[in-house]
Amino acid sequence: MAISTHHCLCNALLLTSTLPLSQIPTRQTDSSLICTLTSGHSIAPGEASVLENAVSVDETPVVVKLEDGFEKRYCVRCVRCGLTAGYGLDRGMFEWKREGRREGVVFLLKGGLVRTEDVRLGRKVDEAEVEMVVA
């Protein structure tokens, strides 16, 4: 089983996966990568995991307007540089009358990851490759 790794734009390791980036499931609303939040000690086949010690999750949600309504998101930030790498969703979207961040699942924004091979080769990310998302 081959494991691929991806980094934040600041080169901090964020994601480990047994799948190529193109095969990680994505969310229909914004094409963000659906990942689990893990300690990084093990990874299951067919899984993409964000390392929990590499990110911090905001305590206060941001309300984002979507085409079909609103959504509460908790920003997931790189602990090294503070860049918003993704988000978690509010439990209220999944469980009736519950509030707070849904644990265990995070959504990584496209364009915020660099392959380990590119980091090793010193390749710089071009602005055209990064999709700016403002919450």
PDB file of C-alpha atoms in Angstrom, residues 65-126:
ATOM      1  CA  LYS A  65     -23.987  31.711   2.412  1.00  0.00           C
ATOM      2  CA  LEU A  66     -24.612  28.979  -0.142  1.00  0.00           C
ATOM      3  CA  GLU A  67     -26.961  28.858  -3.134  1.00  0.00           C
ATOM      4  CA  ASP A  68     -29.494  26.830  -1.156  1.00  0.00           C
ATOM      5  CA  GLY A  69     -29.087  28.403   2.298  1.00  0.00           C
ATOM      6  CA  PHE A  70     -26.434  28.864   4.967  1.00  0.00           C
ATOM      7  CA  GLU A  71     -23.819  26.637   6.569  1.00  0.00           C
ATOM      8  CA  LYS A  72     -21.796  26.882   9.801  1.00  0.00           C
ATOM      9  CA  ARG A  73     -18.122  26.114   9.205  1.00  0.00           C
ATOM     10  CA  TYR A  74     -15.261  25.845  11.683  1.00  0.00           C
ATOM     11  CA  CYS A  75     -12.024  26.916   9.990  1.00  0.00           C
ATOM     12  CA  VAL A  76      -9.215  24.343  10.046  1.00  0.00           C
ATOM     13  CA  ARG A  77      -5.861  26.146  10.064  1.00  0.00           C
ATOM     14  CA  CYS A  78      -2.262  25.079   9.623  1.00  0.00           C
ATOM     15  CA  VAL A  79      -0.610  25.418  13.052  1.00  0.00           C
ATOM     16  CA  ARG A  80       2.644  26.561  11.467  1.00  0.00           C
ATOM     17  CA  CYS A  81       1.428  29.491   9.327  1.00  0.00           C
ATOM     18  CA  GLY A  82      -2.255  29.974  10.236  1.00  0.00           C
ATOM     19  CA  LEU A  83      -3.484  29.483   6.655  1.00  0.00           C
ATOM     20  CA  THR A  84      -7.065  28.216   6.428  1.00  0.00           C
ATOM     21  CA  ALA A  85      -6.547  24.784   4.898  1.00  0.00           C
ATOM     22  CA  GLY A  86     -10.131  23.607   5.230  1.00  0.00           C
ATOM     23  CA  TYR A  87     -13.141  23.495   7.511  1.00  0.00           C
ATOM     24  CA  GLY A  88     -15.316  21.328   9.713  1.00  0.00           C
ATOM     25  CA  LEU A  89     -19.093  21.431   9.765  1.00  0.00           C
ATOM     26  CA  ASP A  90     -21.542  22.044  12.575  1.00  0.00           C
ATOM     27  CA  ARG A  91     -23.260  18.978  14.066  1.00  0.00           C
ATOM     28  CA  GLY A  92     -26.607  20.708  13.560  1.00  0.00           C
ATOM     29  CA  MET A  93     -26.392  19.800   9.872  1.00  0.00           C
ATOM     30  CA  PHE A  94     -26.354  16.104  10.765  1.00  0.00           C
ATOM     31  CA  GLU A  95     -28.048  15.721  14.142  1.00  0.00           C
ATOM     32  CA  TRP A  96     -31.327  17.370  15.044  1.00  0.00           C
ATOM     33  CA  LYS A  97     -31.071  19.954  17.860  1.00  0.00           C
ATOM     34  CA  ARG A  98     -27.297  19.519  18.339  1.00  0.00           C
ATOM     35  CA  GLU A  99     -24.737  22.291  18.132  1.00  0.00           C
ATOM     36  CA  GLY A 100     -20.966  22.425  18.008  1.00  0.00           C
ATOM     37  CA  ARG A 101     -18.349  21.122  15.641  1.00  0.00           C
ATOM     38  CA  ARG A 102     -18.776  17.673  14.153  1.00  0.00           C
ATOM     39  CA  GLU A 103     -15.692  15.704  15.201  1.00  0.00           C
ATOM     40  CA  GLY A 104     -13.601  13.433  13.015  1.00  0.00           C
ATOM     41  CA  VAL A 105     -14.283  14.784   9.510  1.00  0.00           C
ATOM     42  CA  VAL A 106     -12.668  17.792   7.842  1.00  0.00           C
ATOM     43  CA  PHE A 107     -12.946  19.204   4.344  1.00  0.00           C
ATOM     44  CA  LEU A 108      -9.689  20.417   2.775  1.00  0.00           C
ATOM     45  CA  LEU A 109      -9.900  23.264   0.281  1.00  0.00           C
ATOM     46  CA  LYS A 110      -8.499  22.573  -3.163  1.00  0.00           C
ATOM     47  CA  GLY A 111      -5.410  24.523  -4.099  1.00  0.00           C
ATOM     48  CA  GLY A 112      -4.037  24.627  -0.557  1.00  0.00           C
ATOM     49  CA  LEU A 113      -1.923  21.473  -0.787  1.00  0.00           C
ATOM     50  CA  VAL A 114       1.527  20.785  -2.201  1.00  0.00           C
ATOM     51  CA  ARG A 115       2.798  17.274  -2.968  1.00  0.00           C
ATOM     52  CA  THR A 116       5.771  16.062  -0.937  1.00  0.00           C
ATOM     53  CA  GLU A 117       7.693  15.496  -4.190  1.00  0.00           C
ATOM     54  CA  ASP A 118       7.252  19.180  -5.073  1.00  0.00           C
ATOM     55  CA  VAL A 119       8.431  20.250  -1.603  1.00  0.00           C
ATOM     56  CA  ARG A 120      11.469  17.989  -1.913  1.00  0.00           C
ATOM     57  CA  LEU A 121      12.294  19.469  -5.339  1.00  0.00           C
ATOM     58  CA  GLY A 122      11.834  23.035  -4.068  1.00  0.00           C
ATOM     59  CA  ARG A 123       9.001  23.715  -6.525  1.00  0.00           C
ATOM     60  CA  LYS A 124       7.150  26.934  -5.770  1.00  0.00           C
ATOM     61  CA  VAL A 125       3.368  27.177  -6.029  1.00  0.00           C
ATOM     62  CA  ASP A 126       2.164  29.523  -8.754  1.00  0.00           C
TER      63      ASP A 126
END
